[in-house]
Amino acid sequence: MTLLQVDQLTKSFSGLRAVSDVDVTVTDGEFLGIIGPNGAGKTTLFSLLAGQLPPTSGRVVFDGQDITGWPADKVAGAGLVRTFQLMRPFESMSVLENVAVAAHHRHRSRRAARRHALEVIERVRLAEYVHAPSGSLPTAGLKRLELARALALEPRLLLLDEVLAGLVPAERAPIIELLREIHADGVTVMFVEHIMAAVMALSERLLVMAEGQELALGDPQEVIRDPRVVEAYLGEDYA
Ligand SMILES: Nc1ncnc2c1ncn2[C@@H]1O[C@H](COP(=O)(O)OP(=O)(O)OP(=O)(O)O)[C@@H](O)[C@H]1O
Ligand SMILES: [Mg+2]
């Protein structure tokens, strides 16, 4: 079943087409990797899908509903949730408070929101920091908090923007494992990442963007051998 259908999606910033006529269909339950050079439009695509930016033209259909131009709150309410490349938790608030704010969108009572937040915090293995101010977390902890805030919104489709950036290799493996678990629990994932080992380990299909457009889309092993992808992004050494 199709969960997300994107038709001819375009975003122009005073003449620059950051996202240009993108068509992509995401099946319920899949894990779609997205790669491409800096400035390719990956984050902008997420902002268009999740409602942080209105598209210049094109259409986004999620779970059978045309959500084009919906504000972020309403999109998240429908089950499409993104994380941010630049994380921005409320630093003076504790981990629990930060996640509870997100959980409140799904649970009206404070108690229920708190209980749900605690479950999510356990799930991302942040329990030892539950009462710590978010600003005191190390980078890997901030990444887990960013995941927890997204999960507290109970996404059906989760857009992950460089959740591994800034982590040393030893810190990446447990986060990759966590992403696998989240996906195994039935969450559909779109995963923007520059760490190719993680992209190849997780992606069932791979979309390559360059200059706002789709450069290639398909089986990850085939896509990374595509000469245009090697030229635009991966380089001869990787191939
Ligand atoms: N709010 C904005 N106003 C003007 N230009 C923007 C804005 N946001 C992004 N851009 C431009 O749009 C293009 C795409 O940017 P975007 O952040 O989507 O790329 P990206 O693929 O996520 O890159 P990276 O891998 O570096 O995160 C870039 O040229 C960027 O400078
Ligand atoms: Mg980006």
Coordinates of N, CA and C and ligand atoms in Angstrom, one line a residue:
M1 N 0.8 -1.2 0.0 CA 0.0 0.0 0.0 C 0.9 1.3 0.0
T2 N 0.5 2.2 -0.8 CA 1.2 3.5 -0.8 C 0.9 4.3 0.4
L3 N 1.9 4.8 1.1 CA 1.7 5.6 2.3 C 1.9 7.1 1.9
L4 N 2.9 7.3 1.1 CA 3.2 8.7 0.7 C 3.4 8.8 -0.8
Q5 N 2.7 9.8 -1.4 CA 2.9 10.0 -2.8 C 3.2 11.5 -3.0
V6 N 4.3 11.7 -3.6 CA 4.8 13.1 -3.9 C 4.8 13.3 -5.4
D7 N 4.1 14.3 -5.8 CA 4.0 14.6 -7.3 C 4.5 16.0 -7.6
Q8 N 5.6 16.0 -8.4 CA 6.1 17.2 -9.0 C 6.4 18.3 -8.0
L9 N 6.9 17.9 -6.8 CA 7.1 18.8 -5.7 C 8.2 19.8 -6.0
T10 N 8.0 21.0 -5.8 CA 9.0 22.1 -6.2 C 9.0 23.2 -5.1
K11 N 10.2 23.6 -4.7 CA 10.3 24.8 -3.8 C 11.4 25.7 -4.4
S12 N 11.0 26.9 -4.7 CA 11.9 27.9 -5.1 C 12.2 28.9 -4.0
F13 N 13.4 29.3 -3.8 CA 13.8 30.4 -3.0 C 14.3 31.5 -3.9
S14 N 13.6 32.5 -4.1 CA 13.9 33.6 -5.0 C 14.8 33.2 -6.1
G15 N 14.2 32.3 -7.0 CA 14.9 31.9 -8.2 C 15.6 30.6 -8.1
L16 N 16.1 30.2 -6.9 CA 16.8 28.9 -6.7 C 15.8 27.8 -6.5
R17 N 15.8 26.8 -7.4 CA 14.9 25.7 -7.2 C 15.6 24.7 -6.3
A18 N 15.4 24.8 -5.0 CA 16.0 23.9 -4.0 C 15.5 22.5 -4.1
V19 N 14.2 22.4 -4.4 CA 13.5 21.1 -4.8 C 12.8 21.3 -6.1
S20 N 13.0 20.4 -7.0 CA 12.6 20.7 -8.4 C 11.9 19.5 -9.0
D21 N 10.6 19.5 -9.1 CA 9.8 18.5 -9.7 C 10.1 17.1 -9.2
V22 N 10.1 16.9 -7.9 CA 10.4 15.6 -7.3 C 9.1 14.8 -7.3
D23 N 9.2 13.5 -7.8 CA 8.2 12.5 -7.7 C 8.7 11.4 -6.9
V24 N 8.0 11.0 -5.9 CA 8.5 9.8 -5.2 C 7.3 9.2 -4.5
T25 N 7.3 7.9 -4.5 CA 6.2 7.1 -3.8 C 6.8 6.2 -2.8
V26 N 6.3 6.3 -1.5 CA 6.8 5.5 -0.4 C 5.7 4.5 0.0
T27 N 6.1 3.2 0.0 CA 5.2 2.2 0.4 C 5.2 2.0 1.9
D28 N 4.0 1.7 2.4 CA 3.8 1.5 3.8 C 4.8 0.4 4.3
G29 N 5.6 0.7 5.3 CA 6.6 -0.2 5.9 C 8.0 -0.2 5.3
E30 N 8.2 0.6 4.3 CA 9.5 0.6 3.7 C 10.5 1.5 4.4
F31 N 11.8 1.3 4.1 CA 12.9 2.1 4.6 C 13.6 2.7 3.4
L32 N 13.4 4.0 3.2 CA 13.9 4.6 2.0 C 15.1 5.5 2.4
G33 N 16.3 5.2 1.9 CA 17.4 6.1 2.1 C 17.5 7.2 1.1
I34 N 18.0 8.4 1.5 CA 18.1 9.5 0.6 C 19.5 10.1 0.8
I35 N 20.3 10.1 -0.3 CA 21.6 10.7 -0.3 C 21.7 11.8 -1.3
G36 N 22.8 12.5 -1.3 CA 23.1 13.5 -2.3 C 24.0 14.6 -1.7
P37 N 24.7 15.3 -2.6 CA 25.6 16.3 -2.1 C 25.0 17.4 -1.2
N38 N 25.8 18.1 -0.5 CA 25.4 19.3 0.3 C 24.6 20.2 -0.7
G39 N 23.5 20.7 -0.2 CA 22.7 21.6 -1.0 C 21.8 21.0 -2.0
A40 N 21.7 19.6 -2.0 CA 20.9 18.9 -3.0 C 19.4 19.1 -2.8
G41 N 19.0 19.5 -1.6 CA 17.6 19.8 -1.4 C 16.9 18.7 -0.5
K42 N 17.7 17.9 0.2 CA 17.2 16.8 1.0 C 16.4 17.4 2.2
T43 N 17.0 18.3 2.9 CA 16.4 18.9 4.1 C 15.1 19.7 3.7
T44 N 15.3 20.4 2.5 CA 14.1 21.2 2.0 C 13.0 20.3 1.7
L45 N 13.3 19.1 1.1 CA 12.2 18.1 0.8 C 11.5 17.7 2.1
F46 N 12.3 17.4 3.1 CA 11.6 17.1 4.4 C 10.8 18.2 4.9
S47 N 11.3 19.4 4.8 CA 10.5 20.6 5.3 C 9.2 20.7 4.5
L48 N 9.2 20.4 3.2 CA 8.0 20.5 2.4 C 7.0 19.4 2.9
L49 N 7.5 18.2 3.1 CA 6.7 17.0 3.4 C 6.1 17.2 4.8
A50 N 6.9 17.7 5.7 CA 6.4 17.8 7.1 C 5.7 19.1 7.5
G51 N 5.6 20.0 6.5 CA 4.8 21.2 6.7 C 5.5 22.4 7.3
Q52 N 6.9 22.4 7.4 CA 7.6 23.6 7.8 C 7.7 24.6 6.7
L53 N 7.6 24.2 5.5 CA 7.6 25.1 4.3 C 6.5 24.8 3.4
P54 N 5.8 25.8 2.9 CA 4.8 25.5 1.8 C 5.5 25.3 0.5
P55 N 5.1 24.3 -0.3 CA 5.7 24.1 -1.6 C 5.4 25.3 -2.6
T56 N 6.2 25.5 -3.6 CA 5.9 26.5 -4.6 C 4.9 25.8 -5.6
S57 N 5.0 24.6 -5.8 CA 4.0 23.8 -6.6 C 4.2 22.3 -6.3
G58 N 3.3 21.6 -6.8 CA 3.3 20.1 -6.6 C 2.3 19.7 -5.5
R59 N 2.4 18.4 -5.2 CA 1.3 17.8 -4.3 C 2.0 16.8 -3.4
V60 N 1.5 16.7 -2.2 CA 1.9 15.7 -1.3 C 0.6 14.9 -0.8
V61 N 0.5 13.6 -1.0 CA -0.6 12.9 -0.5 C -0.1 11.9 0.5
F62 N -0.6 11.9 1.7 CA -0.2 11.0 2.8 C -1.4 10.2 3.2
D63 N -1.2 8.9 3.2 CA -2.3 8.0 3.7 C -3.6 8.4 3.0
G64 N -3.5 8.7 1.7 CA -4.8 8.9 1.0 C -5.3 10.3 1.1
Q65 N -4.6 11.2 1.9 CA -5.2 12.5 2.1 C -4.2 13.6 1.5
D66 N -4.8 14.5 0.8 CA -3.9 15.6 0.2 C -3.5 16.5 1.3
I67 N -2.2 16.5 1.7 CA -1.8 17.3 2.9 C -1.0 18.5 2.4
T68 N -1.0 18.8 1.1 CA -0.1 19.9 0.6 C -0.5 21.2 1.3
G69 N 0.6 21.8 1.8 CA 0.4 23.1 2.4 C -0.2 23.1 3.8
W70 N -0.4 21.9 4.4 CA -0.8 21.8 5.8 C 0.3 22.3 6.7
P71 N -0.1 22.9 7.8 CA 0.9 23.3 8.8 C 1.5 22.1 9.5
A72 N 2.7 22.2 10.0 CA 3.5 21.1 10.6 C 2.7 20.4 11.7
D73 N 2.0 21.1 12.5 CA 1.2 20.4 13.6 C 0.2 19.5 13.1
K74 N -0.5 19.9 12.0 CA -1.6 19.1 11.5 C -1.0 17.9 10.7
V75 N 0.2 18.1 10.1 CA 0.8 17.0 9.4 C 1.3 16.0 10.4
A76 N 1.9 16.4 11.5 CA 2.3 15.5 12.6 C 1.1 14.7 13.1
G77 N 0.0 15.4 13.3 CA -1.2 14.8 13.8 C -1.7 13.7 12.9
A78 N -1.4 13.9 11.6 CA -1.8 12.8 10.7 C -0.8 11.6 10.7
G79 N 0.3 11.8 11.3 CA 1.3 10.7 11.5 C 2.6 10.9 10.7
L80 N 2.8 12.1 10.1 CA 4.1 12.3 9.4 C 4.9 13.2 10.2
V81 N 6.1 12.7 10.7 CA 6.9 13.4 11.7 C 8.3 13.5 11.2
R82 N 9.0 14.6 11.4 CA 10.4 14.6 11.0 C 11.3 15.0 12.2
T83 N 12.6 14.6 12.1 CA 13.6 15.1 13.0 C 14.4 16.2 12.3
F84 N 15.1 17.0 13.1 CA 15.8 18.2 12.6 C 17.3 17.9 12.6
Q85 N 17.9 18.3 11.4 CA 19.4 18.2 11.3 C 20.1 19.0 12.4
L86 N 19.6 20.2 12.6 CA 20.1 21.0 13.8 C 19.1 20.8 14.9
M87 N 19.4 20.0 15.9 CA 18.5 19.7 17.0 C 18.2 21.0 17.8
R88 N 17.0 21.1 18.2 CA 16.7 22.3 19.1 C 15.8 21.9 20.2
P89 N 16.3 21.2 21.2 CA 15.4 20.9 22.4 C 15.4 22.1 23.2
F90 N 14.4 22.2 24.1 CA 14.4 23.2 25.2 C 15.5 22.9 26.2
E91 N 16.6 23.6 26.1 CA 17.8 23.1 26.8 C 17.6 23.1 28.3
S92 N 16.8 24.0 28.9 CA 16.8 24.1 30.4 C 15.7 23.0 30.9
M93 N 14.9 22.5 29.9 CA 13.9 21.5 30.3 C 14.6 20.1 30.4
S94 N 14.1 19.3 31.3 CA 14.6 18.0 31.4 C 14.3 17.1 30.1
V95 N 14.9 16.0 30.0 CA 14.6 15.1 28.9 C 13.2 14.7 29.0
L96 N 12.7 14.4 30.2 CA 11.3 14.0 30.4 C 10.3 15.1 29.9
E97 N 10.6 16.3 30.4 CA 9.7 17.4 30.0 C 9.7 17.6 28.5
N98 N 10.9 17.6 27.9 CA 11.0 17.7 26.4 C 10.1 16.7 25.7
V99 N 10.2 15.5 26.1 CA 9.5 14.4 25.4 C 8.0 14.5 25.7
A100 N 7.7 14.9 27.0 CA 6.3 15.0 27.4 C 5.6 16.1 26.6
V101 N 6.3 17.2 26.2 CA 5.7 18.2 25.4 C 5.2 17.6 24.1
A102 N 6.1 16.8 23.5 CA 5.7 16.1 22.2 C 4.5 15.1 22.5
A103 N 4.6 14.3 23.6 CA 3.6 13.3 23.9 C 2.2 13.9 24.1
H104 N 2.2 15.2 24.5 CA 1.0 15.9 24.8 C 0.1 16.0 23.5
H105 N 0.8 16.0 22.4 CA 0.0 16.1 21.1 C -0.9 14.8 20.9
R106 N -0.5 13.7 21.6 CA -1.3 12.5 21.5 C -2.1 12.2 22.7
H107 N -1.7 12.8 23.8 CA -2.4 12.4 25.1 C -2.8 13.7 25.8
R108 N -4.1 13.8 26.1 CA -4.6 15.1 26.6 C -4.2 15.3 28.1
S109 N -4.3 14.2 28.9 CA -3.9 14.4 30.3 C -2.4 14.4 30.5
R110 N -2.0 15.2 31.5 CA -0.6 15.3 31.8 C 0.0 14.0 32.2
R111 N -0.8 13.2 32.9 CA -0.3 11.9 33.4 C 0.0 10.9 32.3
A112 N -1.0 10.9 31.3 CA -0.9 10.0 30.2 C 0.3 10.4 29.3
A113 N 0.5 11.7 29.1 CA 1.6 12.2 28.3 C 2.9 11.8 29.0
R114 N 3.0 12.0 30.3 CA 4.2 11.7 31.0 C 4.5 10.2 30.9
R115 N 3.5 9.4 31.1 CA 3.7 7.9 31.1 C 4.2 7.5 29.7
H116 N 3.6 8.1 28.7 CA 4.0 7.8 27.3 C 5.4 8.2 27.0
A117 N 5.7 9.4 27.5 CA 7.1 10.0 27.4 C 8.1 9.0 28.0
L118 N 7.8 8.5 29.2 CA 8.7 7.6 29.9 C 8.9 6.4 29.1
E119 N 7.9 5.8 28.5 CA 8.0 4.6 27.7 C 9.0 4.9 26.5
V120 N 8.8 6.1 25.9 CA 9.6 6.4 24.7 C 11.0 6.6 25.1
I121 N 11.2 7.2 26.3 CA 12.6 7.5 26.8 C 13.3 6.1 27.1
E122 N 12.6 5.2 27.6 CA 13.1 3.8 27.8 C 13.5 3.2 26.5
R123 N 12.6 3.4 25.5 CA 12.8 2.8 24.2 C 14.1 3.3 23.5
V124 N 14.4 4.6 23.7 CA 15.6 5.1 23.0 C 16.8 5.0 24.0
R125 N 16.6 4.4 25.1 CA 17.6 4.1 26.1 C 18.3 5.4 26.6
L126 N 17.4 6.3 27.0 CA 17.8 7.5 27.7 C 17.4 7.6 29.1
A127 N 17.0 6.4 29.7 CA 16.4 6.4 31.0 C 17.3 7.0 32.1
E128 N 18.6 6.8 31.9 CA 19.5 7.3 32.9 C 19.6 8.9 32.9
Y129 N 19.1 9.5 31.9 CA 19.1 11.0 31.8 C 17.8 11.6 31.9
V130 N 16.8 10.8 32.4 CA 15.4 11.2 32.3 C 15.2 12.6 33.0
H131 N 15.9 12.9 34.1 CA 15.6 14.2 34.8 C 16.8 15.2 34.5
A132 N 17.7 14.8 33.6 CA 18.8 15.7 33.3 C 18.3 16.8 32.4
P133 N 18.9 18.1 32.6 CA 18.5 19.1 31.6 C 19.0 18.7 30.2
S134 N 18.2 19.0 29.2 CA 18.5 18.5 27.9 C 19.8 19.1 27.4
G135 N 20.1 20.3 27.8 CA 21.3 21.0 27.4 C 22.6 20.3 27.9
S136 N 22.4 19.4 28.9 CA 23.6 18.7 29.5 C 23.9 17.4 28.7
L137 N 23.1 17.0 27.8 CA 23.3 15.8 27.1 C 24.5 15.8 26.2
P138 N 25.3 14.7 26.1 CA 26.3 14.6 25.1 C 25.6 14.5 23.7
T139 N 26.4 14.6 22.6 CA 25.8 14.6 21.3 C 24.9 13.3 21.0
A140 N 25.4 12.2 21.4 CA 24.7 10.9 21.2 C 23.4 11.0 21.9
G141 N 23.4 11.6 23.1 CA 22.2 11.7 23.9 C 21.2 12.6 23.3
L142 N 21.7 13.7 22.7 CA 20.8 14.7 22.0 C 20.1 14.0 20.8
K143 N 20.9 13.1 20.1 CA 20.3 12.4 19.0 C 19.2 11.5 19.4
R144 N 19.4 10.8 20.6 CA 18.4 9.9 21.1 C 17.1 10.8 21.6
L145 N 17.4 11.9 22.1 CA 16.3 12.8 22.5 C 15.5 13.3 21.3
E146 N 16.2 13.6 20.2 CA 15.5 14.0 19.0 C 14.6 12.9 18.5
L147 N 15.2 11.6 18.6 CA 14.3 10.5 18.2 C 13.1 10.3 19.1
A148 N 13.4 10.5 20.4 CA 12.3 10.3 21.4 C 11.2 11.3 21.1
R149 N 11.6 12.6 20.9 CA 10.5 13.6 20.6 C 9.7 13.2 19.4
A150 N 10.4 12.7 18.4 CA 9.6 12.3 17.2 C 8.7 11.1 17.5
L151 N 9.3 10.1 18.2 CA 8.5 8.9 18.5 C 7.3 9.2 19.4
A152 N 7.4 10.2 20.2 CA 6.3 10.5 21.1 C 5.1 11.0 20.4
L153 N 5.3 11.4 19.1 CA 4.2 11.8 18.3 C 3.6 10.7 17.5
E154 N 4.1 9.5 17.8 CA 3.6 8.2 17.2 C 3.5 8.3 15.7
P155 N 4.6 8.5 15.0 CA 4.6 8.6 13.6 C 4.2 7.3 12.9
R156 N 3.6 7.4 11.7 CA 3.5 6.3 10.8 C 4.6 6.4 9.8
L157 N 5.0 7.7 9.5 CA 6.1 7.9 8.6 C 7.1 8.9 9.3
L158 N 8.3 8.4 9.5 CA 9.3 9.2 10.2 C 10.4 9.6 9.2
L159 N 10.6 10.9 9.2 CA 11.7 11.5 8.3 C 12.9 11.8 9.2
L160 N 14.0 11.1 8.9 CA 15.2 11.3 9.8 C 16.2 12.1 9.0
D161 N 16.6 13.2 9.5 CA 17.6 14.1 8.8 C 19.0 14.0 9.5
E162 N 19.8 13.2 9.0 CA 21.2 13.1 9.5 C 21.3 12.8 11.0
V163 N 20.6 11.8 11.5 CA 20.6 11.5 12.9 C 22.0 10.9 13.3
L164 N 22.8 10.6 12.4 CA 24.2 10.0 12.8 C 25.3 11.1 12.7
A165 N 25.0 12.2 12.1 CA 26.0 13.3 11.9 C 26.6 13.7 13.3
G166 N 27.9 13.9 13.4 CA 28.5 14.3 14.6 C 28.8 13.2 15.6
L167 N 28.4 12.0 15.2 CA 28.7 10.9 16.1 C 30.0 10.2 15.7
V168 N 30.8 9.7 16.7 CA 32.0 8.9 16.3 C 31.4 7.5 16.0
P169 N 32.2 6.7 15.2 CA 31.7 5.4 14.7 C 31.2 4.5 15.8
A170 N 31.8 4.5 17.0 CA 31.4 3.6 18.1 C 30.0 4.1 18.6
E171 N 29.7 5.3 18.4 CA 28.3 5.8 18.9 C 27.2 5.5 17.8
R172 N 27.7 5.3 16.6 CA 26.7 5.1 15.5 C 26.0 3.8 15.6
A173 N 26.7 2.7 15.9 CA 26.2 1.4 15.8 C 24.9 1.2 16.7
P174 N 24.9 1.7 17.9 CA 23.7 1.5 18.7 C 22.5 2.3 18.2
I175 N 22.8 3.5 17.6 CA 21.7 4.3 17.0 C 21.1 3.6 15.7
I176 N 22.0 3.0 14.9 CA 21.6 2.3 13.8 C 20.7 1.1 14.2
E177 N 21.1 0.4 15.3 CA 20.3 -0.7 15.8 C 18.9 -0.2 16.2
L178 N 18.9 1.0 16.9 CA 17.6 1.6 17.3 C 16.7 1.9 16.1
L179 N 17.3 2.4 15.1 CA 16.5 2.7 13.8 C 15.9 1.5 13.3
R180 N 16.7 0.4 13.3 CA 16.2 -0.9 12.8 C 15.0 -1.4 13.7
E181 N 15.1 -1.2 15.0 CA 14.0 -1.6 15.9 C 12.8 -0.7 15.6
I182 N 13.0 0.6 15.4 CA 11.8 1.5 15.2 C 11.1 1.0 13.9
H183 N 11.9 0.7 12.9 CA 11.4 0.3 11.6 C 10.7 -1.1 11.7
A184 N 11.3 -2.0 12.5 CA 10.7 -3.3 12.7 C 9.4 -3.2 13.5
D185 N 9.2 -2.2 14.2 CA 7.9 -1.9 14.9 C 6.8 -1.4 14.0
G186 N 7.2 -1.2 12.8 CA 6.1 -0.8 11.8 C 6.1 0.6 11.3
V187 N 7.2 1.4 11.7 CA 7.2 2.8 11.3 C 7.9 2.8 9.9
T188 N 7.3 3.5 9.0 CA 7.9 3.7 7.7 C 8.9 4.8 7.8
V189 N 10.1 4.7 7.2 CA 11.2 5.6 7.4 C 11.7 6.2 6.1
M190 N 11.9 7.5 6.1 CA 12.8 8.1 5.0 C 14.0 8.7 5.8
F191 N 15.2 8.3 5.3 CA 16.4 8.5 6.0 C 17.5 9.2 5.2
V192 N 17.6 10.5 5.5 CA 18.7 11.3 4.9 C 20.0 11.1 5.7
E193 N 21.0 10.7 5.0 CA 22.3 10.4 5.7 C 23.5 10.5 4.8
H194 N 24.6 11.0 5.3 CA 25.8 11.0 4.5 C 26.7 9.8 4.9
I195 N 26.5 9.1 6.0 CA 27.3 7.9 6.4 C 26.8 6.7 5.6
M196 N 27.6 6.4 4.5 CA 27.2 5.4 3.5 C 27.0 4.0 4.1
A197 N 27.8 3.7 5.1 CA 27.7 2.3 5.7 C 26.3 2.2 6.3
A198 N 25.9 3.2 6.9 CA 24.5 3.1 7.6 C 23.4 3.1 6.5
V199 N 23.6 4.0 5.5 CA 22.6 4.0 4.4 C 22.5 2.7 3.8
M200 N 23.6 2.0 3.5 CA 23.6 0.7 2.8 C 23.1 -0.4 3.7
A201 N 23.3 -0.3 5.0 CA 22.9 -1.3 6.0 C 21.3 -1.2 6.2
L202 N 20.8 0.0 6.0 CA 19.4 0.1 6.4 C 18.4 0.2 5.2
S203 N 18.8 0.8 4.1 CA 17.9 1.2 3.1 C 17.4 0.0 2.2
E204 N 16.1 0.0 2.0 CA 15.5 -1.0 1.1 C 15.5 -0.5 -0.3
R205 N 15.3 0.9 -0.4 CA 15.5 1.6 -1.7 C 16.3 2.8 -1.4
L206 N 16.9 3.3 -2.5 CA 17.7 4.5 -2.3 C 17.4 5.6 -3.3
L207 N 17.1 6.8 -2.8 CA 16.9 8.0 -3.7 C 18.1 8.8 -3.6
V208 N 18.6 9.2 -4.8 CA 19.8 10.1 -4.8 C 19.2 11.5 -5.4
M209 N 19.5 12.5 -4.6 CA 19.1 13.9 -5.1 C 20.4 14.7 -5.5
A210 N 20.2 15.5 -6.5 CA 21.3 16.5 -6.8 C 20.6 17.7 -7.4
E211 N 21.0 18.8 -7.0 CA 20.4 20.1 -7.5 C 18.9 20.1 -7.5
G212 N 18.4 19.6 -6.4 CA 16.9 19.6 -6.2 C 16.1 18.5 -6.9
Q213 N 16.8 17.7 -7.7 CA 16.1 16.7 -8.5 C 16.5 15.3 -8.1
E214 N 15.6 14.4 -8.6 CA 16.0 13.0 -8.4 C 17.0 12.6 -9.5
L215 N 18.1 12.1 -9.0 CA 19.2 11.7 -9.9 C 19.0 10.2 -10.2
A216 N 18.7 9.4 -9.1 CA 18.5 8.0 -9.3 C 17.6 7.5 -8.1
L217 N 16.8 6.4 -8.4 CA 16.0 5.9 -7.4 C 15.8 4.4 -7.6
G218 N 16.1 3.6 -6.6 CA 15.9 2.1 -6.8 C 16.7 1.3 -5.8
D219 N 17.0 0.1 -6.3 CA 17.8 -0.8 -5.4 C 19.1 -0.2 -5.0
P220 N 19.5 -0.1 -3.7 CA 20.7 0.6 -3.3 C 21.9 0.1 -4.0
Q221 N 22.1 -1.2 -4.1 CA 23.3 -1.7 -4.7 C 23.5 -1.3 -6.2
E222 N 22.3 -1.2 -6.9 CA 22.4 -0.8 -8.3 C 22.6 0.7 -8.3
V223 N 21.9 1.5 -7.5 CA 22.0 2.9 -7.5 C 23.4 3.4 -7.2
I224 N 24.1 2.8 -6.3 CA 25.5 3.3 -6.0 C 26.5 2.9 -7.1
R225 N 26.1 2.1 -8.0 CA 27.0 1.8 -9.2 C 26.7 2.7 -10.4
D226 N 25.6 3.4 -10.3 CA 25.2 4.3 -11.4 C 26.2 5.4 -11.6
P227 N 26.8 5.4 -12.8 CA 27.9 6.4 -13.0 C 27.6 7.8 -12.7
R228 N 26.3 8.2 -12.9 CA 25.9 9.6 -12.6 C 26.0 9.8 -11.1
V229 N 25.6 8.8 -10.3 CA 25.7 8.9 -8.8 C 27.1 9.0 -8.3
V230 N 27.9 8.2 -8.9 CA 29.4 8.2 -8.6 C 29.9 9.6 -8.9
E231 N 29.6 10.1 -10.0 CA 30.1 11.4 -10.4 C 29.6 12.5 -9.5
A232 N 28.3 12.5 -9.3 CA 27.7 13.6 -8.5 C 27.9 13.6 -7.0
Y233 N 28.2 12.4 -6.5 CA 28.2 12.3 -5.0 C 29.3 11.4 -4.5
L234 N 29.3 10.2 -4.9 CA 30.1 9.2 -4.2 C 31.6 9.3 -4.5
G235 N 31.9 9.6 -5.7 CA 33.3 9.7 -6.1 C 33.9 8.3 -6.5
E236 N 34.9 8.3 -7.3 CA 35.5 7.1 -7.8 C 36.0 6.1 -6.7
D237 N 36.5 6.7 -5.6 CA 37.1 5.9 -4.6 C 36.0 5.0 -3.9
Y238 N 34.8 5.6 -3.7 CA 33.8 4.8 -3.1 C 33.4 3.6 -4.0
A239 N 33.2 4.0 -5.3 CA 32.7 3.0 -6.3 C 33.8 1.9 -6.4
Ligands
LIG1 N1 15.2 29.0 3.8 C1 16.0 29.1 2.7 N2 16.2 30.2 2.0 C2 16.9 30.3 0.9 N3 17.6 29.2 0.4 C3 17.5 28.1 1.1 C4 16.7 27.9 2.3 N4 16.8 26.7 2.7 C5 17.7 26.0 1.9 N5 18.1 26.9 0.9 C6 19.0 26.5 -0.2 O1 18.4 25.4 -0.9 C7 19.3 24.5 -1.3 C8 19.0 23.1 -0.7 O2 19.3 23.1 0.7 P1 19.1 21.9 1.6 O3 19.4 22.4 3.0 O4 17.7 21.3 1.4 O5 20.2 20.9 1.1 P2 20.6 19.5 1.8 O6 20.5 18.5 0.7 O7 19.8 19.2 3.0 O8 22.2 19.7 2.1 P3 23.1 19.1 3.4 O9 23.5 17.8 2.9 O10 24.2 20.1 3.4 O11 22.2 19.1 4.6 C9 20.7 25.1 -0.9 O12 21.2 25.8 -2.0 C10 20.3 26.0 0.2 O13 21.3 27.1 0.3
MG2 MG 20.3 18.9 4.9

